[in-house]
mmCIF file of C-alpha atoms in Angstrom:
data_model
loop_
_atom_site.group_PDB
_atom_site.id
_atom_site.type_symbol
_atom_site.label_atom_id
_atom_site.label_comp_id
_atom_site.label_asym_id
_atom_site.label_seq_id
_atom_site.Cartn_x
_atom_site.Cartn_y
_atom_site.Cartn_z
ATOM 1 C CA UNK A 150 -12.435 -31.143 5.143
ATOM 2 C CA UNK A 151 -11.910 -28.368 2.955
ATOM 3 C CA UNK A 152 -13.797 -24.711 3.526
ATOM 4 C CA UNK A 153 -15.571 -24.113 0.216
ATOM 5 C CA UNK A 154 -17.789 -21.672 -0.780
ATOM 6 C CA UNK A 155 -20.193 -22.896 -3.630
ATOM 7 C CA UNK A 156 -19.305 -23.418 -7.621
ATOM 8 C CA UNK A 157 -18.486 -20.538 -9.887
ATOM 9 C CA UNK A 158 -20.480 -19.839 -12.955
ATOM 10 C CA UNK A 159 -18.460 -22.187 -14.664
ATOM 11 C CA UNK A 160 -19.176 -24.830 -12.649
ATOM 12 C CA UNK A 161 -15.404 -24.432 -10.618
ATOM 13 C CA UNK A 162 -15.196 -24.917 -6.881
ATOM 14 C CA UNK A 163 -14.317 -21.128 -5.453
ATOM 15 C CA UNK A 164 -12.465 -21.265 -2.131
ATOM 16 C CA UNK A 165 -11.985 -17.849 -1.557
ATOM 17 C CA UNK A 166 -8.455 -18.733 -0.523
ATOM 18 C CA UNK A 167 -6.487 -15.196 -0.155
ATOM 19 C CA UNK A 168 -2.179 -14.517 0.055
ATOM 20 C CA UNK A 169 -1.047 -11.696 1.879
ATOM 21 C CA UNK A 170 2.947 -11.541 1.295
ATOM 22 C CA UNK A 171 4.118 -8.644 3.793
ATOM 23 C CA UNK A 172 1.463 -9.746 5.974
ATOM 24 C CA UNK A 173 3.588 -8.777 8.863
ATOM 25 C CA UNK A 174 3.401 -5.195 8.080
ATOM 26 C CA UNK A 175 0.983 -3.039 9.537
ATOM 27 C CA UNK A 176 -0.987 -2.663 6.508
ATOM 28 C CA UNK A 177 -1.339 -6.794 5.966
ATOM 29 C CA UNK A 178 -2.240 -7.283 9.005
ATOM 30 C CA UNK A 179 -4.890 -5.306 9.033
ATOM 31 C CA UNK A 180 -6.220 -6.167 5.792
ATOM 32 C CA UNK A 181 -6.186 -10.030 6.951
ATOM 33 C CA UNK A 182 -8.470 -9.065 9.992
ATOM 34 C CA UNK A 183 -10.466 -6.791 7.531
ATOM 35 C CA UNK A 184 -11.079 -9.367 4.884
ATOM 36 C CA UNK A 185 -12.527 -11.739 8.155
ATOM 37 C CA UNK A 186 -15.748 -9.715 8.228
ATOM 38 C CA UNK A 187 -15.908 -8.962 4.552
ATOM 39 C CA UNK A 188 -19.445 -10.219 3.416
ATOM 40 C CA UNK A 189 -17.924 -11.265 -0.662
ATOM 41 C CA UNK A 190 -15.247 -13.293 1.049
ATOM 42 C CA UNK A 191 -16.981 -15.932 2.978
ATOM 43 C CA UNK A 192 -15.114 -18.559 4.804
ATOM 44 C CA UNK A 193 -12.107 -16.712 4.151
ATOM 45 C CA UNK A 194 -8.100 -18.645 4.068
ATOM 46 C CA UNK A 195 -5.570 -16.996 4.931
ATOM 47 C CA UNK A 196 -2.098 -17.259 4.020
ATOM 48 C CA UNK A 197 0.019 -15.079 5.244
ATOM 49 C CA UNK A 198 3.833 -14.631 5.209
ATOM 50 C CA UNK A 199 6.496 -11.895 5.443
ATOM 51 C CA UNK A 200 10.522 -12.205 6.140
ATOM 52 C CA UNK A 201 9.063 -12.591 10.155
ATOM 53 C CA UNK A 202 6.104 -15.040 10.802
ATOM 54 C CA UNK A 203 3.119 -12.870 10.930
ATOM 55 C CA UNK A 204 0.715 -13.023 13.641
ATOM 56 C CA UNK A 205 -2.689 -14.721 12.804
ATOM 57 C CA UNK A 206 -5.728 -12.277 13.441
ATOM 58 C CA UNK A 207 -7.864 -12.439 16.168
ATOM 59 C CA UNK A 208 -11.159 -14.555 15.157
ATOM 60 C CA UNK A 209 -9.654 -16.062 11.863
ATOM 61 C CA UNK A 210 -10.578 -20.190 11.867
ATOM 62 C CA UNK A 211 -8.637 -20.628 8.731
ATOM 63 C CA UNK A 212 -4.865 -19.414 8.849
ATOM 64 C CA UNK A 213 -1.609 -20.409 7.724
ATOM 65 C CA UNK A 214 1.253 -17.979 8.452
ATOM 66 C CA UNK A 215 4.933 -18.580 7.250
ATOM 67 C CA UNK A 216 8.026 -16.739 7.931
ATOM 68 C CA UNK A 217 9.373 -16.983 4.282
ATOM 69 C CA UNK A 218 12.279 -15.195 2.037
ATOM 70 C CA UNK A 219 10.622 -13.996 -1.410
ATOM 71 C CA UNK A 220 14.010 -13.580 -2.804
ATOM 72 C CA UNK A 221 14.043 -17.308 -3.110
ATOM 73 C CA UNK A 222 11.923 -19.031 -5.008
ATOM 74 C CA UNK A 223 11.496 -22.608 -3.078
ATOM 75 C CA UNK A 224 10.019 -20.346 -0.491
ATOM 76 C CA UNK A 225 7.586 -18.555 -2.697
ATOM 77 C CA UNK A 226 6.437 -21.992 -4.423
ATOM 78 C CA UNK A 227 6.011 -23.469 -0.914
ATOM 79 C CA UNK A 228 3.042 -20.590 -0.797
ATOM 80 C CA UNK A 229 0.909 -22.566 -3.093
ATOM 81 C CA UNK A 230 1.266 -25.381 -1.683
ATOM 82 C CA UNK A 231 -0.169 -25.239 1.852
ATOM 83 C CA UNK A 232 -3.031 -27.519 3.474
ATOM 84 C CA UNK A 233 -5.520 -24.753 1.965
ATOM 85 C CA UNK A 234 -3.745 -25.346 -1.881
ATOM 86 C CA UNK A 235 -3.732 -22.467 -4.568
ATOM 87 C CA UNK A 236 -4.920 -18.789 -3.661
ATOM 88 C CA UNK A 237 -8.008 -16.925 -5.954
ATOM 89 C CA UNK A 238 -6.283 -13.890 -4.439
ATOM 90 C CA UNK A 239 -3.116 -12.264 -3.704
ATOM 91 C CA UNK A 240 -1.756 -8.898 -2.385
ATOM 92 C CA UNK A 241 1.864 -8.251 -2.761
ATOM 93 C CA UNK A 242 2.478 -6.292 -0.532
ATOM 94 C CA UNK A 243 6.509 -7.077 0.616
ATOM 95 C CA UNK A 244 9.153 -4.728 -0.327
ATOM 96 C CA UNK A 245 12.060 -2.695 0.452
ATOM 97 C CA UNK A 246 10.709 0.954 1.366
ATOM 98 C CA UNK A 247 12.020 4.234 -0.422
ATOM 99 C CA UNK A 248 14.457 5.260 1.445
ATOM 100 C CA UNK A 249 15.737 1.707 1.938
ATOM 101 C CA UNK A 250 15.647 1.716 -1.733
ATOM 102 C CA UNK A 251 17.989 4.385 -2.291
ATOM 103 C CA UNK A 252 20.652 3.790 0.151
ATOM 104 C CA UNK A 253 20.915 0.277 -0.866
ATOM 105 C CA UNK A 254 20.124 -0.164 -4.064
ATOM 106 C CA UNK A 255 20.378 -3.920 -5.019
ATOM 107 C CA UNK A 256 18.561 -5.276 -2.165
ATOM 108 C CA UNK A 257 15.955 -2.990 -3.722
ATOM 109 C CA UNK A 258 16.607 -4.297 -7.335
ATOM 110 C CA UNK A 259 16.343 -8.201 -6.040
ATOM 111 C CA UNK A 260 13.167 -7.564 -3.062
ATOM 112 C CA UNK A 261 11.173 -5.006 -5.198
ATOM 113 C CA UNK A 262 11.453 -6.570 -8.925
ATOM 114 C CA UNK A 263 13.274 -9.893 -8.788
ATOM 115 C CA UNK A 264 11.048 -11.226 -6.334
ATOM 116 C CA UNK A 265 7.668 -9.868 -7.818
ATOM 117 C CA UNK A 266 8.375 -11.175 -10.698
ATOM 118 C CA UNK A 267 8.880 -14.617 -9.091
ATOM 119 C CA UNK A 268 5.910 -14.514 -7.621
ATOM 120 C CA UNK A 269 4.348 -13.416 -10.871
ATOM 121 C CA UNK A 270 5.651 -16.877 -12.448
ATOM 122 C CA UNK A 271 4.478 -18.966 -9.380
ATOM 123 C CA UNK A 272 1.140 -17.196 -9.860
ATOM 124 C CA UNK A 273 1.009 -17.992 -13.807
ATOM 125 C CA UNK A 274 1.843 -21.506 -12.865
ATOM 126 C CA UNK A 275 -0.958 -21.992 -10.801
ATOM 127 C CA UNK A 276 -4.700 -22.393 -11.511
ATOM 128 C CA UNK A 277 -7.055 -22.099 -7.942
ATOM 129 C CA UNK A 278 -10.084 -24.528 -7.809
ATOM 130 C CA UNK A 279 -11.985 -21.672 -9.463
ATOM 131 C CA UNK A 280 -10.187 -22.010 -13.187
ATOM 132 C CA UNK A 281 -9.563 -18.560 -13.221
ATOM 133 C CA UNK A 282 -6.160 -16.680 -12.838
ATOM 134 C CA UNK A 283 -5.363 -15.181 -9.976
ATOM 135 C CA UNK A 284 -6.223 -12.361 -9.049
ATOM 136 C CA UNK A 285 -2.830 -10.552 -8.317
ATOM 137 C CA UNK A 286 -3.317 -7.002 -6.003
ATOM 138 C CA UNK A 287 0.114 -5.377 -6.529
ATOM 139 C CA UNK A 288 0.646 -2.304 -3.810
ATOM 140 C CA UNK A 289 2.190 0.474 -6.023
ATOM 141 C CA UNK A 290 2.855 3.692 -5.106
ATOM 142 C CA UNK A 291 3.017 7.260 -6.104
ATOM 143 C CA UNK A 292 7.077 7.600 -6.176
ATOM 144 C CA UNK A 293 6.800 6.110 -9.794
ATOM 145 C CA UNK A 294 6.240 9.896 -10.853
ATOM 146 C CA UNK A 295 8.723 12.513 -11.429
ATOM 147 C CA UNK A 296 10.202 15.593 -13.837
ATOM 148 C CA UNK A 297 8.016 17.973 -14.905
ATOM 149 C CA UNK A 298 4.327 16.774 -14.331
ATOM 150 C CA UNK A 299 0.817 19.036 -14.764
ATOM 151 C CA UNK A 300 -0.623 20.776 -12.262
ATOM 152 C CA UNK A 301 -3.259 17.634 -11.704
ATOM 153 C CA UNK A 302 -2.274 14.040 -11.962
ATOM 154 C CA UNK A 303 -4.558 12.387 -14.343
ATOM 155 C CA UNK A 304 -4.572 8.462 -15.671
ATOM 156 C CA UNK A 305 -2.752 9.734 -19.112
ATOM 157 C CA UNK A 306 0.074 11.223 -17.010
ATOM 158 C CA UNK A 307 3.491 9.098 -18.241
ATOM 159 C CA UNK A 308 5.328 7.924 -15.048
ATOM 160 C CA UNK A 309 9.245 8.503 -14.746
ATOM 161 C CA UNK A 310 10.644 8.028 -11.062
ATOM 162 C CA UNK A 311 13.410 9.965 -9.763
ATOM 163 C CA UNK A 312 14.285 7.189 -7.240
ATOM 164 C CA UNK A 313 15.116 3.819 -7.142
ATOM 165 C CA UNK A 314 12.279 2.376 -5.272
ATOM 166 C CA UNK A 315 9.793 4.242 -7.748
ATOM 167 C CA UNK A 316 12.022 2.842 -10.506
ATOM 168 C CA UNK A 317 11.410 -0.627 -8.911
ATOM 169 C CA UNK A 318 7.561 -0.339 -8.687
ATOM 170 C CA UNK A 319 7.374 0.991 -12.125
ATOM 171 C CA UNK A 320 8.975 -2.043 -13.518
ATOM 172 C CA UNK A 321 7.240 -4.320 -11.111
ATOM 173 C CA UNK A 322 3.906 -2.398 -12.671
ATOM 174 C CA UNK A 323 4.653 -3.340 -16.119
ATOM 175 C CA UNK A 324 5.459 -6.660 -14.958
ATOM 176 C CA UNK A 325 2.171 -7.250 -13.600
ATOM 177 C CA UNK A 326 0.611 -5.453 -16.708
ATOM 178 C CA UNK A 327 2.428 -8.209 -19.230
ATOM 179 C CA UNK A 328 1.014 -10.676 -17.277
ATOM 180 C CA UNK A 329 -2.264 -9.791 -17.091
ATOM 181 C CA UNK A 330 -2.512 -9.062 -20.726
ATOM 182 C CA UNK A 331 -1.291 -12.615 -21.673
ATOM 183 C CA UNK A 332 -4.169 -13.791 -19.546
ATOM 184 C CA UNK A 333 -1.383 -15.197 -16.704
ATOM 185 C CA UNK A 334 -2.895 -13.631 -13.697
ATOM 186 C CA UNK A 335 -5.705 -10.846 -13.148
ATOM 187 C CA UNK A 336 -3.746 -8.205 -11.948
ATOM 188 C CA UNK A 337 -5.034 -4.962 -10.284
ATOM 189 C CA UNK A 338 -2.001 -2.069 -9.300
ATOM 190 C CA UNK A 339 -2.766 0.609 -6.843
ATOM 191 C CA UNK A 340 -0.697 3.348 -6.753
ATOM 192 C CA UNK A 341 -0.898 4.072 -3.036
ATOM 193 C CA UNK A 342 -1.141 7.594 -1.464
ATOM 194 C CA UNK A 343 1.160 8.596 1.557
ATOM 195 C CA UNK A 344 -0.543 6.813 4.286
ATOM 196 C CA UNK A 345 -1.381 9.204 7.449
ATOM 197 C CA UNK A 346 -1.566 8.587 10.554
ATOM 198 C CA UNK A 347 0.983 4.985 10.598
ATOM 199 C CA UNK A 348 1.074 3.732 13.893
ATOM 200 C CA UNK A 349 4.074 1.850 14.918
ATOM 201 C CA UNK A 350 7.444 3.019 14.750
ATOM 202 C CA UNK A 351 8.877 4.959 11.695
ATOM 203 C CA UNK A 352 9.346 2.887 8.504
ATOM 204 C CA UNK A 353 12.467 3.568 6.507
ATOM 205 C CA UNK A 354 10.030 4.958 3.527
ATOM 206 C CA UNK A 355 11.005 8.912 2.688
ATOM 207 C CA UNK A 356 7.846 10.176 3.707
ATOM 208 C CA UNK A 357 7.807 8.142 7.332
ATOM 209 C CA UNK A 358 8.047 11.654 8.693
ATOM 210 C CA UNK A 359 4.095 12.664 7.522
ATOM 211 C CA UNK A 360 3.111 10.641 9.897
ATOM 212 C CA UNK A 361 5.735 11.143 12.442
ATOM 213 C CA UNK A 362 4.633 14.918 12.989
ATOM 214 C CA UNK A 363 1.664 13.663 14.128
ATOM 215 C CA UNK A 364 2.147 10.109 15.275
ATOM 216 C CA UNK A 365 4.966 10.829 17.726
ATOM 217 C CA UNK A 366 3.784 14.019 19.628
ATOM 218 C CA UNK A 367 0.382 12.485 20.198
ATOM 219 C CA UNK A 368 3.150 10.013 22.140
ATOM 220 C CA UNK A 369 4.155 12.516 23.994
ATOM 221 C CA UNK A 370 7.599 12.276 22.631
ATOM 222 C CA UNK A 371 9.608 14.337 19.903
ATOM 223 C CA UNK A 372 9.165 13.988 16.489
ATOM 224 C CA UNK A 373 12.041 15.051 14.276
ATOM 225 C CA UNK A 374 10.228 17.236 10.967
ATOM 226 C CA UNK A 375 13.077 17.023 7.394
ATOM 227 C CA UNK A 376 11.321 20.003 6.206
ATOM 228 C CA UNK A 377 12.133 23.376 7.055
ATOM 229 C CA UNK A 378 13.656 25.097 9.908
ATOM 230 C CA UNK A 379 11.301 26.451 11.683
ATOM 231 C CA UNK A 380 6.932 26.963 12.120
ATOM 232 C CA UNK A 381 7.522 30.110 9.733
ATOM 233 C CA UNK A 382 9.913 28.117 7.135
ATOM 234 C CA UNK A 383 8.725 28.036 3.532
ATOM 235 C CA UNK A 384 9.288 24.574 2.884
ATOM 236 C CA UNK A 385 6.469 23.581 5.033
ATOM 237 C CA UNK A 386 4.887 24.450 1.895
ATOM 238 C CA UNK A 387 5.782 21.074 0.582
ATOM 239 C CA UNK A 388 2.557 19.337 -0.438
ATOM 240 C CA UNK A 389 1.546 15.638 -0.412
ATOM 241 C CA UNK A 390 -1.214 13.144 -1.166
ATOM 242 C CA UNK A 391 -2.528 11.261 1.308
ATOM 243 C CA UNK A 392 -5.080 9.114 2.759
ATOM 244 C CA UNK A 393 -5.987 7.411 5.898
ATOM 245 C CA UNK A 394 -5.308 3.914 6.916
ATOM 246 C CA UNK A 395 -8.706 3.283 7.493
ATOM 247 C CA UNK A 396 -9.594 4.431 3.668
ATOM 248 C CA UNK A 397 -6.556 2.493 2.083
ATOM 249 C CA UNK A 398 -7.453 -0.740 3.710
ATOM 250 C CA UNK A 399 -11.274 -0.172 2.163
ATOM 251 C CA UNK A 400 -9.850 0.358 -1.096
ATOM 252 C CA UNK A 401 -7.661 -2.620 -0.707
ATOM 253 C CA UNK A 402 -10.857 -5.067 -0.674
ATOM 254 C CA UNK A 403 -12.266 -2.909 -2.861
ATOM 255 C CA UNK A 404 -9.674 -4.130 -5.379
ATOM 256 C CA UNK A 405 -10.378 -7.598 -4.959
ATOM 257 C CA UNK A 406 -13.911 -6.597 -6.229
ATOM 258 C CA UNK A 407 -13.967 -4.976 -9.081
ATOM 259 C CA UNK A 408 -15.179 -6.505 -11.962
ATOM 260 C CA UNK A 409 -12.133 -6.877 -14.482
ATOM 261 C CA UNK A 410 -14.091 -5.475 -17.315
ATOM 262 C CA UNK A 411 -14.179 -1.870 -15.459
ATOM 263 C CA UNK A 412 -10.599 -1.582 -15.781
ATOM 264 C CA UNK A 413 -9.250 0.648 -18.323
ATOM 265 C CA UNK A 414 -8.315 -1.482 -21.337
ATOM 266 C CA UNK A 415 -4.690 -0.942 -21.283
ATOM 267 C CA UNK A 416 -3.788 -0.853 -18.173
ATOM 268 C CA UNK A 417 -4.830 -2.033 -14.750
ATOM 269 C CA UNK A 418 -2.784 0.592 -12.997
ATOM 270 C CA UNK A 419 -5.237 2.687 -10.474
ATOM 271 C CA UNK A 420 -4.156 5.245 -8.422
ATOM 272 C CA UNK A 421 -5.900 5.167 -4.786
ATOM 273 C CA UNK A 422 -7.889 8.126 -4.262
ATOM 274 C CA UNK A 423 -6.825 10.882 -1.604
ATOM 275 C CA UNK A 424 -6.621 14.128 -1.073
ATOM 276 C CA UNK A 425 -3.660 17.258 -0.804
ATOM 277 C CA UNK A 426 -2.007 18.404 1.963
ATOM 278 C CA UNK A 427 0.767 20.219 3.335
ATOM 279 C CA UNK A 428 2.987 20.042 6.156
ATOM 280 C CA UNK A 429 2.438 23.284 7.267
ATOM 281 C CA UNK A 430 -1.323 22.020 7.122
ATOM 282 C CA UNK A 431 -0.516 18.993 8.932
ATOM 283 C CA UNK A 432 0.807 20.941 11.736
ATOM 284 C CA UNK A 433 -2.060 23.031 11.941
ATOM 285 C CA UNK A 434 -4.290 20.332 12.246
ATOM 286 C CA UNK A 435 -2.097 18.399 14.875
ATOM 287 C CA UNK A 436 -2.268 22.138 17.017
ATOM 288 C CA UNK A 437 -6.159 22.290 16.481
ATOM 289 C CA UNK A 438 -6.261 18.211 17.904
ATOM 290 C CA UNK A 439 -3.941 18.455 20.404
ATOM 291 C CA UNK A 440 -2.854 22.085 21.541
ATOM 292 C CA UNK A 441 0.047 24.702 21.171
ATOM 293 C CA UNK A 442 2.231 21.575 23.516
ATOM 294 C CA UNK A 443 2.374 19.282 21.305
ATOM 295 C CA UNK A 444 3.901 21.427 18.632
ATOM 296 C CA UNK A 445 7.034 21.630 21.180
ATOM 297 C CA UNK A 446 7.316 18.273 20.350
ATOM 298 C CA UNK A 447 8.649 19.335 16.846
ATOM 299 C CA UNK A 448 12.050 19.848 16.158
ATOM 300 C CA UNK A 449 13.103 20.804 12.516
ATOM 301 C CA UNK A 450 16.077 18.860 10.917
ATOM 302 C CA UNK A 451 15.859 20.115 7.447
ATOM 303 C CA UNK A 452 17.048 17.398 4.543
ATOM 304 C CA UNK A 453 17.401 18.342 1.512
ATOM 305 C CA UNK A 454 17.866 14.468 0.160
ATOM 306 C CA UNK A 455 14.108 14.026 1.861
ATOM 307 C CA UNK A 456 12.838 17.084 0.267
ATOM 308 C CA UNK A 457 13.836 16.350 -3.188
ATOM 309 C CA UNK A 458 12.479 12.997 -3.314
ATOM 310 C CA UNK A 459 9.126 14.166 -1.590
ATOM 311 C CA UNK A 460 9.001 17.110 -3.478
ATOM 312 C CA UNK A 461 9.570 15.225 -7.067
ATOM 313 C CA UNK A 462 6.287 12.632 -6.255
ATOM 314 C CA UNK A 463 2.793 14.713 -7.474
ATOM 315 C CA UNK A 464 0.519 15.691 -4.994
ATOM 316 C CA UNK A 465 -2.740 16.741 -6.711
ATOM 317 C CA UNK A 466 -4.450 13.843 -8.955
ATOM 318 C CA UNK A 467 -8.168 13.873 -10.343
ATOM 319 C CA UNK A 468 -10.011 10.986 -8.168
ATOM 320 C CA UNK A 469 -12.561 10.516 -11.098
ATOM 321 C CA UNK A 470 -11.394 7.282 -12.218
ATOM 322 C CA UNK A 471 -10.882 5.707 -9.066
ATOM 323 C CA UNK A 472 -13.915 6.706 -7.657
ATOM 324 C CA UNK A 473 -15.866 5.916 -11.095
ATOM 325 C CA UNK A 474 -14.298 1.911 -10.216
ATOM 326 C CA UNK A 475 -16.069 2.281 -6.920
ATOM 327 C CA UNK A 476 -12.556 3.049 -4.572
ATOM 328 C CA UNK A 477 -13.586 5.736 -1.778
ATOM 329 C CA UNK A 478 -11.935 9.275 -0.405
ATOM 330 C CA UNK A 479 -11.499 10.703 2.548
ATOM 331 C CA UNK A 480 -13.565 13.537 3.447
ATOM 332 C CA UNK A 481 -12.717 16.622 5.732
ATOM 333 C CA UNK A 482 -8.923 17.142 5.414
ATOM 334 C CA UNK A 483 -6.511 16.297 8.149
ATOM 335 C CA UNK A 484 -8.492 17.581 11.208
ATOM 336 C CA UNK A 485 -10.761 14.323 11.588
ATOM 337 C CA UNK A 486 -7.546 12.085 10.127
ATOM 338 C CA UNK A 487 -5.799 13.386 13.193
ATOM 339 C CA UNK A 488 -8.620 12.972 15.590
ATOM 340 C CA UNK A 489 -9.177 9.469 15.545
ATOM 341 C CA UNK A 490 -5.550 8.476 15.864
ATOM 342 C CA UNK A 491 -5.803 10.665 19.651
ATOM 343 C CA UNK A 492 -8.691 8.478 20.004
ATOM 344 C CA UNK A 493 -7.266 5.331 19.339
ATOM 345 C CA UNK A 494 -3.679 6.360 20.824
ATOM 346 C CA UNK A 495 -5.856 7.323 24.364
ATOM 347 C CA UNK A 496 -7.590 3.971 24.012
ATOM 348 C CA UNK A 497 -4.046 1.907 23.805
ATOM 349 C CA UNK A 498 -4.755 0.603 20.261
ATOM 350 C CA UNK A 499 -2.264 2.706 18.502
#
């Protein structure tokens, strides 16, 4: 028997059904076990798929995973058409990282745009029980900006990468935009911070290394820093936005939230609220956590390839419209950022 959850106001079945592509990730798998215990999404389905079968989260009655190629579209259609039928929700969230993106630049082109915009015609195809488009959460991120850009990122400021895989979101974002103008889908597009502390092991995104300062001597193994030289080197001047995973994954259902009608008229980009910091600040807080030994843990490779794509992406941006939609911040810098990942690294969950 199907899981339901009531009629909509226009009479619709609503089965809060919910696709997370990249679900493998670190991110998506969270988010699955998040959305579990999130009181608007009763009885939530999952389906979730990356290019590796994901793991189902612990607790969840109501899973389908799939290991699936989104460059081909028989696999994407095969999406909506599991036991649990058409999603109300999806988050793309597959794609080729930025650094991936650069050094190989058409399996960016064909992951990053090709397939979103597959999965942008499978979504305008489809119609869940509910009647109304889907609701398409499209993970964006801040490497869409670059060249000369104010002192304070605002939502007027015009976006124009310097990289391929910001190139590739951008056009993915106006993708999503087209769509949800023409009524296709309900798109939302967050335009992610640099996400600090990542567990795991490093991603092939540019700025893997903001969280491998931290991540990585909290090991108890070295951690290679692309900025700088030295403790006293300038470049660990270079500044970044960030946010914690615990934030980013409360903005994420968040998005699935807000009212369309909140959203600025034209456009439903958003960028995710955070907050500026350096890597010489970073460092500081890791000594303040940890102690003078796990700075030896550092050793300085400087990049200049890493720099300049860091360094072209904005790190100061006015939260106000974010935060007027209802998305959250972080509060208290770094310091308590880097304390709970010693927690949860001394308690074996990270």
């Amino acid at each position: 028997m199907a899981v339901t959850n009531g009629v909509n106001g226009n009479g619709h079945e609503q089965t809060n059904t919910v696709l997370i592509t990249g679900a493998g990730g670190w991110l998506g798998g969270i988010l699955a076990g998040e959305l579990l215990s999130d009181p608007l999404t009763p009885n939530v389905r999952l389906i979730l798929c990356d290019i590796v079968e994901p793991k189902a989260p612990k607790g969840a009655k109501h899973v389908v995973t799939r290991k699936a190629d989104l460059c081909d579209p028989k696999e994407i259609d095969a999406l909506f058409n599991t036991e649990f039928g058409v999603p109300d929700t999806i988050y793309c969230f597959h794609g080729i990282m930025s650094r991936g993106s650069e050094d190989n630049f058409d399996l960016g082109m064909r992951v990053n745009i090709d397939s979103i915009r597959a999965m942008l015609q499978a979504s305008r195809s489809a119609r869940p029980p509910s009647g109304e488009p889907i609701k398409f959460v499209f993970t964006s991120s801040l490497a869409v900006y670059g060249g000369p850009l104010p002192e304070v990122v605002t939502v007027d400021t015009i976006a124009t990468p310097e990289g391929a895989y910001g190139m590739g979101k951008l056009s993915a974002e106006l993708l999503v935009n087209e769509y949800t103008r023409r009524g296709f889908i309900d798109g939302r597009i967050l335009r992610l911070p640099t996400i600090v502390v990542r567990p795991g092991v490093p991603s092939a995104a540019t700025s893997a290394f903001i969280s491998g300062i931290i991540r990585e001597p909290l090991h108890g193994v070295e951690a290679i820093c692309p900025v700088g030289n030295g403790f006293d080197s300038p470049e660990l001047q270079l500044a970044a936005w960030v946010a914690s995973p615990e934030t980013t994954i409360k903005n994420f259902v968040i998005a699935k939230h807000i009212p369309s009608s909140k959203f600025l008229a034209h456009t439903r980009v958003v960028y995710l609220p955070g907050f500026t910091t350096t890597v010489k600040q970073e460092l500081e807080a890791l000594e303040a956590v940890a102690g003078k030994d796990a700075l030896k843990l550092i050793k300085f490779q400087d990049d200049p390839i890493n720099r300049r794509i860091v360094g072209s992406w904005p790190a100061r941006f006015d939260n106000s419209y974010p935060c007027g939609l209802g998305f959250v911040a972080d509060e208290g810098g770094m310091v308590p950022i880097v304390r709970r990942f010693k927690e949860a690294v001394e308690a074996g969950l990270a």
